[in-house]
Coordinates of C-alpha atoms in Angstrom, one line a residue:
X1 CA 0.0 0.0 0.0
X2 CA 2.5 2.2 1.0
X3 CA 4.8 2.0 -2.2
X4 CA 1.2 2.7 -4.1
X5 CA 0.7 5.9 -2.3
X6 CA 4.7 6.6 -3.5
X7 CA 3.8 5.9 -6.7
X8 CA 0.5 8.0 -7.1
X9 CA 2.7 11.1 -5.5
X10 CA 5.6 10.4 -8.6
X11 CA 2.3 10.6 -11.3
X12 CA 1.3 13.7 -9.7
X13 CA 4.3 15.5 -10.2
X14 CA 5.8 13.6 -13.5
X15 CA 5.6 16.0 -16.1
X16 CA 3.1 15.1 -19.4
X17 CA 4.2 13.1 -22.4
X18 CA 2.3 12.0 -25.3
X19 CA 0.6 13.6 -28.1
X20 CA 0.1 17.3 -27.9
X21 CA -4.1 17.1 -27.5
X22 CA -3.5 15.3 -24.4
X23 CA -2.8 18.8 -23.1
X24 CA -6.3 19.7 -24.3
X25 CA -7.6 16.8 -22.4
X26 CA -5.9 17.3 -19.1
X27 CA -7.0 21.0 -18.9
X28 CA -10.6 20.0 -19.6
X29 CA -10.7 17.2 -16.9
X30 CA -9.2 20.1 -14.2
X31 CA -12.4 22.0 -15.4
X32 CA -14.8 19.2 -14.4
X33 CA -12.6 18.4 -11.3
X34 CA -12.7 22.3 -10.2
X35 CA -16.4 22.0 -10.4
X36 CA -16.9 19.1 -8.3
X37 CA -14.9 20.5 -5.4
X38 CA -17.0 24.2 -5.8
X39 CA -20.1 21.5 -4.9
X40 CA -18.0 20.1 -2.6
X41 CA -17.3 23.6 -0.7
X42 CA -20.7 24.7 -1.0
X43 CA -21.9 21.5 0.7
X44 CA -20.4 22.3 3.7
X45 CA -21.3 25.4 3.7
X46 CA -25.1 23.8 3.6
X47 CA -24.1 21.9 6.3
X48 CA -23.7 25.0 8.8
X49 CA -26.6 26.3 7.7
X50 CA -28.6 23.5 9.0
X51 CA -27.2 23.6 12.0
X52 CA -27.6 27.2 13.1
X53 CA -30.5 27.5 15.5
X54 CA -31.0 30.1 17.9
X55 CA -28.9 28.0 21.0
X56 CA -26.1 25.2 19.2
X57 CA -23.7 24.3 21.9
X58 CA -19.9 24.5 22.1
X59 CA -19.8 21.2 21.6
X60 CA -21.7 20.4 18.7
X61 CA -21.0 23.4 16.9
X62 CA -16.9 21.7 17.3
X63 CA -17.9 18.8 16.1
X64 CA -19.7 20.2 13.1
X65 CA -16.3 22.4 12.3
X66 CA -14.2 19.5 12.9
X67 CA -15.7 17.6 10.2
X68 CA -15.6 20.1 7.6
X69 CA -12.3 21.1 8.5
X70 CA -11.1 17.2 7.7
X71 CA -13.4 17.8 4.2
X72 CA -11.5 21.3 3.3
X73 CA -8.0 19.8 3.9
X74 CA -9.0 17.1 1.3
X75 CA -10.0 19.5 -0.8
X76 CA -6.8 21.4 -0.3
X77 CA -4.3 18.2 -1.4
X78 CA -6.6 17.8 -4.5
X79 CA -6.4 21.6 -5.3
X80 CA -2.6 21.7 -5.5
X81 CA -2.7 18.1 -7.7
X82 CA -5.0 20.2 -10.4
X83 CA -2.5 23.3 -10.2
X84 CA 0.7 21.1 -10.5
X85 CA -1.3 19.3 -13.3
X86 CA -2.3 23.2 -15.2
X87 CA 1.6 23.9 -14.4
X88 CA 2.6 21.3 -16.2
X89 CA 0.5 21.7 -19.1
X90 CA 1.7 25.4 -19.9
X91 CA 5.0 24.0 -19.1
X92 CA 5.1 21.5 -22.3
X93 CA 2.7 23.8 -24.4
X94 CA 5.5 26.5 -23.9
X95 CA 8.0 23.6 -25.0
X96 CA 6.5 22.4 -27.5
X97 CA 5.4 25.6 -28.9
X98 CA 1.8 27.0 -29.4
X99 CA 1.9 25.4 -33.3
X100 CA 2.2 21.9 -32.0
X101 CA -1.9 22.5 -31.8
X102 CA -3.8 23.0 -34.9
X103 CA -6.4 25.9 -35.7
X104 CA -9.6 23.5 -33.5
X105 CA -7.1 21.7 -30.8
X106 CA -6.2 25.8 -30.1
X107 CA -10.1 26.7 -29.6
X108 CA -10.7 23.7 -27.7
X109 CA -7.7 24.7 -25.1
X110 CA -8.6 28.4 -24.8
X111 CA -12.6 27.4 -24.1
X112 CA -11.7 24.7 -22.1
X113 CA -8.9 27.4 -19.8
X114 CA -12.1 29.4 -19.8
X115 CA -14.2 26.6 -18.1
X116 CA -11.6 26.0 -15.7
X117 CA -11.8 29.9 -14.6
X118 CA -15.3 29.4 -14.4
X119 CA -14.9 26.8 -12.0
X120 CA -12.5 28.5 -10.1
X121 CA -15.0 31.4 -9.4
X122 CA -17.7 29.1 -8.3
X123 CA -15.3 27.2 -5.8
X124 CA -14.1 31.6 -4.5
X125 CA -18.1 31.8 -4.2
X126 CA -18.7 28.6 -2.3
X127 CA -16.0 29.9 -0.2
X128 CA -17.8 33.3 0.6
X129 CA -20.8 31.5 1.5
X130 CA -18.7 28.7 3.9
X131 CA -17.0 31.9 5.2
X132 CA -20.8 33.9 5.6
X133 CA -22.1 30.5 7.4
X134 CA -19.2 30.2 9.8
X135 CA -19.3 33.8 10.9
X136 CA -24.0 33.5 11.1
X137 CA -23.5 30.4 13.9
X138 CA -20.3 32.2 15.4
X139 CA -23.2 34.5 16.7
X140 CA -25.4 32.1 17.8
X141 CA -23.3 29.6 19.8
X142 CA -24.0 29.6 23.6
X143 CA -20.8 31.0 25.5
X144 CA -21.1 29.5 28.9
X145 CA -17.2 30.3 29.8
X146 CA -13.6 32.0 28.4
X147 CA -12.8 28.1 27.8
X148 CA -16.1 27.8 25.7
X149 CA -15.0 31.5 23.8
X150 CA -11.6 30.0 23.4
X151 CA -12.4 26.2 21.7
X152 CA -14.7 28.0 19.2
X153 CA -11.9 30.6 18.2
X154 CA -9.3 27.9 18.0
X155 CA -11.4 26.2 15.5
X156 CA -12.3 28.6 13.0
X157 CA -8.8 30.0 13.3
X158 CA -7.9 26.2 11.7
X159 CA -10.7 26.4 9.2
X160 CA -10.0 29.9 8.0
X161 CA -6.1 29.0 7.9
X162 CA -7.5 26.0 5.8
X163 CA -9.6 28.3 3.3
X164 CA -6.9 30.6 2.7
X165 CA -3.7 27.7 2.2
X166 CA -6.7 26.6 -0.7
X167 CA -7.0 30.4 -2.0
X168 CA -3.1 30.9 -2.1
X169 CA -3.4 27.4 -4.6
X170 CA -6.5 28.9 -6.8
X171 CA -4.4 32.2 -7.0
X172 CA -1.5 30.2 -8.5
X173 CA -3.7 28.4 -10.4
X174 CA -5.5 31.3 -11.9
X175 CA -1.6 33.1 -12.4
X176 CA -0.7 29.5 -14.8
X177 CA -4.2 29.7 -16.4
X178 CA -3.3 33.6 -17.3
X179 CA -0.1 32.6 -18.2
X180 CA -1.4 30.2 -20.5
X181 CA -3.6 32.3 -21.9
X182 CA -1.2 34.8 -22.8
X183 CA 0.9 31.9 -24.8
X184 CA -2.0 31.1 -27.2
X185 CA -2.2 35.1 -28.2
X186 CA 0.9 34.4 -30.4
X187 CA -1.2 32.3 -32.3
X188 CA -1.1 32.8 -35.8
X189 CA -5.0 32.4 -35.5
X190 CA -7.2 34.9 -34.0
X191 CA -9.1 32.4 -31.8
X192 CA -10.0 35.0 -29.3
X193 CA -12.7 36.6 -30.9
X194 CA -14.6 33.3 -30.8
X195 CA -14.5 33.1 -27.1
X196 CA -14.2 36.5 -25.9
X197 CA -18.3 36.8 -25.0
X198 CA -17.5 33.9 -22.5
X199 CA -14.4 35.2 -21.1
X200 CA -16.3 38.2 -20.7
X201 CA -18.7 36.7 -18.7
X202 CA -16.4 34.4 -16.6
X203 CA -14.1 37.8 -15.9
X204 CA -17.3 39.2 -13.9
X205 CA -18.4 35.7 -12.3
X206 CA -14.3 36.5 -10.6
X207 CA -15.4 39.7 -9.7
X208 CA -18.8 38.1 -8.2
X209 CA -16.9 35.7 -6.1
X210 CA -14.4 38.3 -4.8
X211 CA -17.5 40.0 -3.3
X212 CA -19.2 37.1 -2.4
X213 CA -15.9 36.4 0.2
X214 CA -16.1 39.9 1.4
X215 CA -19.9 39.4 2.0
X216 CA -18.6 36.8 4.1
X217 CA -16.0 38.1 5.7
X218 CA -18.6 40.7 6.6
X219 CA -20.7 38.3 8.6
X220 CA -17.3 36.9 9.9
X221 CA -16.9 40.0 11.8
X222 CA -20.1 40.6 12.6
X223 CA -19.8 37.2 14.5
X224 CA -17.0 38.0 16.3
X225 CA -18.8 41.2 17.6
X226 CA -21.6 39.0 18.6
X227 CA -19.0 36.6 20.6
X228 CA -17.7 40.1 22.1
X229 CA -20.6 40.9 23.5
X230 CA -21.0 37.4 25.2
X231 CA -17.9 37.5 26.6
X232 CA -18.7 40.2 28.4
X233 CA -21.4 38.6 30.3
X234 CA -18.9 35.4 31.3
X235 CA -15.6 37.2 32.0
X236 CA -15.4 38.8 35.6
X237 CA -11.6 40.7 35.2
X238 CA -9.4 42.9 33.3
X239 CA -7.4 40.0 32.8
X240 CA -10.3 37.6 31.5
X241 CA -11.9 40.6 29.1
X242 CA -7.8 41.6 28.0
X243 CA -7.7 37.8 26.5
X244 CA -11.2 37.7 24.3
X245 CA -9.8 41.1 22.6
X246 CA -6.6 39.0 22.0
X247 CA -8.6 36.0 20.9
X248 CA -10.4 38.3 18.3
X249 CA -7.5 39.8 17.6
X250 CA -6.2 36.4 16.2
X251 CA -9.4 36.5 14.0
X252 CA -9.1 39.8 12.6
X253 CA -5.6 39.0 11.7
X254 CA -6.6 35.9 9.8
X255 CA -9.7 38.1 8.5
X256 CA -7.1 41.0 6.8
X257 CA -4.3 38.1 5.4
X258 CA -8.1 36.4 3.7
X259 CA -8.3 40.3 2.4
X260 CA -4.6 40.5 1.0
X261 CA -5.3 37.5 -1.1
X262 CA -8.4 39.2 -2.4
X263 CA -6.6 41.7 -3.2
X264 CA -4.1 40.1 -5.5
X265 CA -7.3 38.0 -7.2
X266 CA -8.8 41.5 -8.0
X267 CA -5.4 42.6 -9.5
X268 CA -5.1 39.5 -11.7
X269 CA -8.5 39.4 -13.2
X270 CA -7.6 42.8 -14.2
X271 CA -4.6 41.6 -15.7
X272 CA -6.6 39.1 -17.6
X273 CA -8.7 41.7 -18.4
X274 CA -5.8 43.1 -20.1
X275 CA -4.2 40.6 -21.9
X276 CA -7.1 39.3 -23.3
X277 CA -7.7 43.1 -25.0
X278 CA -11.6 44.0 -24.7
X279 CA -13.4 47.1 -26.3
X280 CA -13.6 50.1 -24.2
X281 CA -17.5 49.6 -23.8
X282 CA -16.4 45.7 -22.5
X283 CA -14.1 47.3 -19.7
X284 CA -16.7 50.1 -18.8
X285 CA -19.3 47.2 -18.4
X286 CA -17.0 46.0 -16.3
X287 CA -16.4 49.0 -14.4
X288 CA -20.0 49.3 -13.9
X289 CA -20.1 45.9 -12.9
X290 CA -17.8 46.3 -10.0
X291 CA -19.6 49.8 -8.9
X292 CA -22.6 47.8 -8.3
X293 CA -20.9 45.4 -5.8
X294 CA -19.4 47.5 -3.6
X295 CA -22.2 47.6 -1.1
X296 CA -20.4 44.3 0.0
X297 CA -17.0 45.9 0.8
X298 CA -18.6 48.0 2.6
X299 CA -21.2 45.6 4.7
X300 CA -17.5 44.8 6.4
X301 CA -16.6 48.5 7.6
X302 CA -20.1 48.3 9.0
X303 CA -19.3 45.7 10.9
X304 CA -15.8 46.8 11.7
X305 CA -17.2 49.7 13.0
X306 CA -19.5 47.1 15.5
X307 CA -16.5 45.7 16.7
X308 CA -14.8 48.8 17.8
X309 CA -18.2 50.0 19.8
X310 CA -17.2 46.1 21.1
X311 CA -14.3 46.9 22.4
X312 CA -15.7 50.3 24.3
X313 CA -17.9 48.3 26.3
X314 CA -15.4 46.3 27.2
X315 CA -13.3 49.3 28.7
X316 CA -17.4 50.4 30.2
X317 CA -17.1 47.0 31.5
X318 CA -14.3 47.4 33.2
X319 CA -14.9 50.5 35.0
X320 CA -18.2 49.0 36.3
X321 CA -16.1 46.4 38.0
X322 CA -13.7 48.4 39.1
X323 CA -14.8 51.8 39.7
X324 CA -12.4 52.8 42.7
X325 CA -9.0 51.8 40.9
X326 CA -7.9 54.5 39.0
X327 CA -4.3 53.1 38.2
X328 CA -5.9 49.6 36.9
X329 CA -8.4 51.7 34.9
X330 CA -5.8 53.4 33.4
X331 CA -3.9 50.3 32.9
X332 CA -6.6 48.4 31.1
X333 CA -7.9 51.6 28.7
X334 CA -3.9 51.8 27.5
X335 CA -4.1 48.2 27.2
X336 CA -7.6 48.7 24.8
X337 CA -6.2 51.1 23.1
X338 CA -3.4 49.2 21.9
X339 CA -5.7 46.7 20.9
X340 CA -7.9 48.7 18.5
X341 CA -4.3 50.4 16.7
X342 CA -3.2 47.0 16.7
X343 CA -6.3 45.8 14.8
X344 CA -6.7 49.3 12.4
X345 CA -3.2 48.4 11.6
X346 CA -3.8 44.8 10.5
X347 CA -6.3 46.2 8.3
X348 CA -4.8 48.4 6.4
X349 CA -1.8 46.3 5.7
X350 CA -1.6 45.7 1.8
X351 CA -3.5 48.3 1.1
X352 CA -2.1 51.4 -0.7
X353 CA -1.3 55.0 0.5
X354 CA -1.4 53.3 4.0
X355 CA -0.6 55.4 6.8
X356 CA 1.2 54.1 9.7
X357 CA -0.1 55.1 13.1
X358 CA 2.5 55.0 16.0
X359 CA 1.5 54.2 19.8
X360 CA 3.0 53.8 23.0
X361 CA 0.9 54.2 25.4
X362 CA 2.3 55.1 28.9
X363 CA 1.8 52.7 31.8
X364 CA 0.6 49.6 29.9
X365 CA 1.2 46.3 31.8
X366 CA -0.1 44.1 28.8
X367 CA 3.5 43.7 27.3
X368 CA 2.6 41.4 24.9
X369 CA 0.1 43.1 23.4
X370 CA 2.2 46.6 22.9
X371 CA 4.9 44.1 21.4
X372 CA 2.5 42.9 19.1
X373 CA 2.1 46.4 18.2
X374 CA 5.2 47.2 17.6
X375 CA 6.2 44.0 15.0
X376 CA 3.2 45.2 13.2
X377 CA 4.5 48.7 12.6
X378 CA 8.1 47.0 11.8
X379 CA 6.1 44.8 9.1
X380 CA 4.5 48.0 7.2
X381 CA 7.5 50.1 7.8
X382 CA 9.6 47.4 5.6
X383 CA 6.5 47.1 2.9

């Protein structure tokens, strides 16, 4: 069994041979494989919406994560197989040269590449929605305890550390599929004009399942502000409250890196924009496209901006419990303070024009977190 598994892992990587429509084939069978994983993703994504109910325990709601966690890192190890298989296929077209492939074998490649960006935006959209449910039943698990706020965190930390590991794979994949692409435009044939309605099309369904992931990333957020508020009604201390806002913390950094990639997605659909070479009328109608989604980029400042009122009540909270000590007032609304910069940092790393806001608030006891602080400065002063 075991030299099978050895010999499965040398097919994967082997690089292809044969005649030069067997590249034709192989791209075609990623399309229909990329398809079956987007059903795959959006599966589990039913999955959590069945289970949010107004009360779903700690424990259940685990168990539920647990499971499609084990699904999503299967669909990771299959995700790289199709990208090493796409690299390999530009890699001998490239070789072989773009003539190896008559006038048809040439159309079939480029409307096949199309399919598999297709795919690729319907396995981004599943995503948002996976991403959308995991953040709706964030807000309606019962917190009993810190412990309870804790488990939950550490498990969608794993499942969003999962989801982006498969989106840095789809952005590769979709960087080969543009690089491929841009090979068949030095075709003697002028292919492109055949296909360019559909690439059209597939270059908006991209832009569709960007802002389907920052819908929800959104509702992400908006669970975590929900969890806030909970853990204000289980958490007796400074010390207690001081960790949630460092457990959310975690979050919102996993939140802005799931942004970044975005980000670079964006940038390359407008590079295949570009390379494919659309009439100004096809760009503006994608201009216009992209004006009309924005309402989803900015469903996440909304919720951004719920978060931060979060983290007021915990310094509210505080001074309710301890009314008489100034110093530890003090203390703790240094120590909050820290933590907001810290998280308005995070999210404006990657973006551009970014301004970098210094703090060093005097008297802080939480170490750690002014620490944290200052790496996160060090990292956009170096950008």
């Amino acid at each position: 069994m075991l030299n099978n598994n050895k010999n499965i892992c040398k097919d994967i990587n082997c690089p292809i041979q044969g005649v030069p429509a067997n590249a034709v084939s192989i791209v075609e069978s990623v399309s229909k494989e990329e398809c079956a994983l987007a059903l795959l993703i959006e599966a589990q994504a039913d999955l959590l919406c069945k289970a949010i109910n107004k009360c779903i325990s700690v424990c259940d709601f685990k168990d539920i994560i647990n499971s499609i966690i084990q699904t999503m890192k299967t669909i990771a190890i299959k995700n790289n197989t199709l990208e090493n298989k796409l690299r390999e296929t530009l890699n001998f077209i490239q070789k072989e040269g773009i003539e190896c492939l008559d006038y048809n074998r040439q159309f079939e490649l480029l409307n096949s590449l199309n399919s598999v960006l297709e795919c690729i935006s319907k396995e981004e959209d599943a995503t948002g929605h996976l991403i959308e449910q995991t953040g709706k039943i964030i807000a309606k698990v019962e917190y009993c305890t810190l412990d309870d706020i804790k488990s939950v965190d550490d498990s969608v930390l794993t499942l969003m550390r999962l989801i982006i590991e498969n989106n840095f794979i789809l952005d590769r994949k979709l960087r080969t599929l543009i690089s491929l692409i841009n090979f068949i435009k030095c075709s003697e044939f002028d292919i492109f004009i055949k296909v360019k309605k559909k690439l059209l099309c597939t270059i908006k369904k991209l832009i569709n399942s960007i802002f389907a992931e920052e819908k929800g990333l959104a509702l992400l957020i908006h669970g975590e502000s929900e969890k806030l508020h909970c853990g204000l009604s289980v958490c007796v201390n400074r010390d207690e409250i001081s960790e949630i806002s460092n457990f959310i913390s975690k979050i919102i950094d996993v939140i802005c890196e799931k942004k970044r990639i975005l980000e670079y997605k964006f940038s390359e659909t407008i590079d295949l924009l570009n390379t494919v070479g659309f009439s100004s009328s096809e760009t503006d109608s994608v201009t216009d496209h992209i004006k009309e989604l924005q309402s989803y980029a900015l469903a996440g400042e909304y919720e951004l901006a719920n978060l931060i009122k979060g983290k007021s009540k915990n310094i509210n909270a505080t001074i309710g419990k301890e009314c008489c000590n100034y110093p530890e007032i003090i203390s703790f609304n240094a120590c909050m303070t820290c933590s907001l910069v810290c998280l308005l940092l995070n999210l404006n790393v990657g973006r551009k024009n970014r301004k970098v806001i210094d703090s060093c608030p005097s008297g802080c006891k939480n170490a750690s977190m002014c620490k944290e602080i200052n790496n996160i400065i060090m990292k956009l002063n170096s950008l």
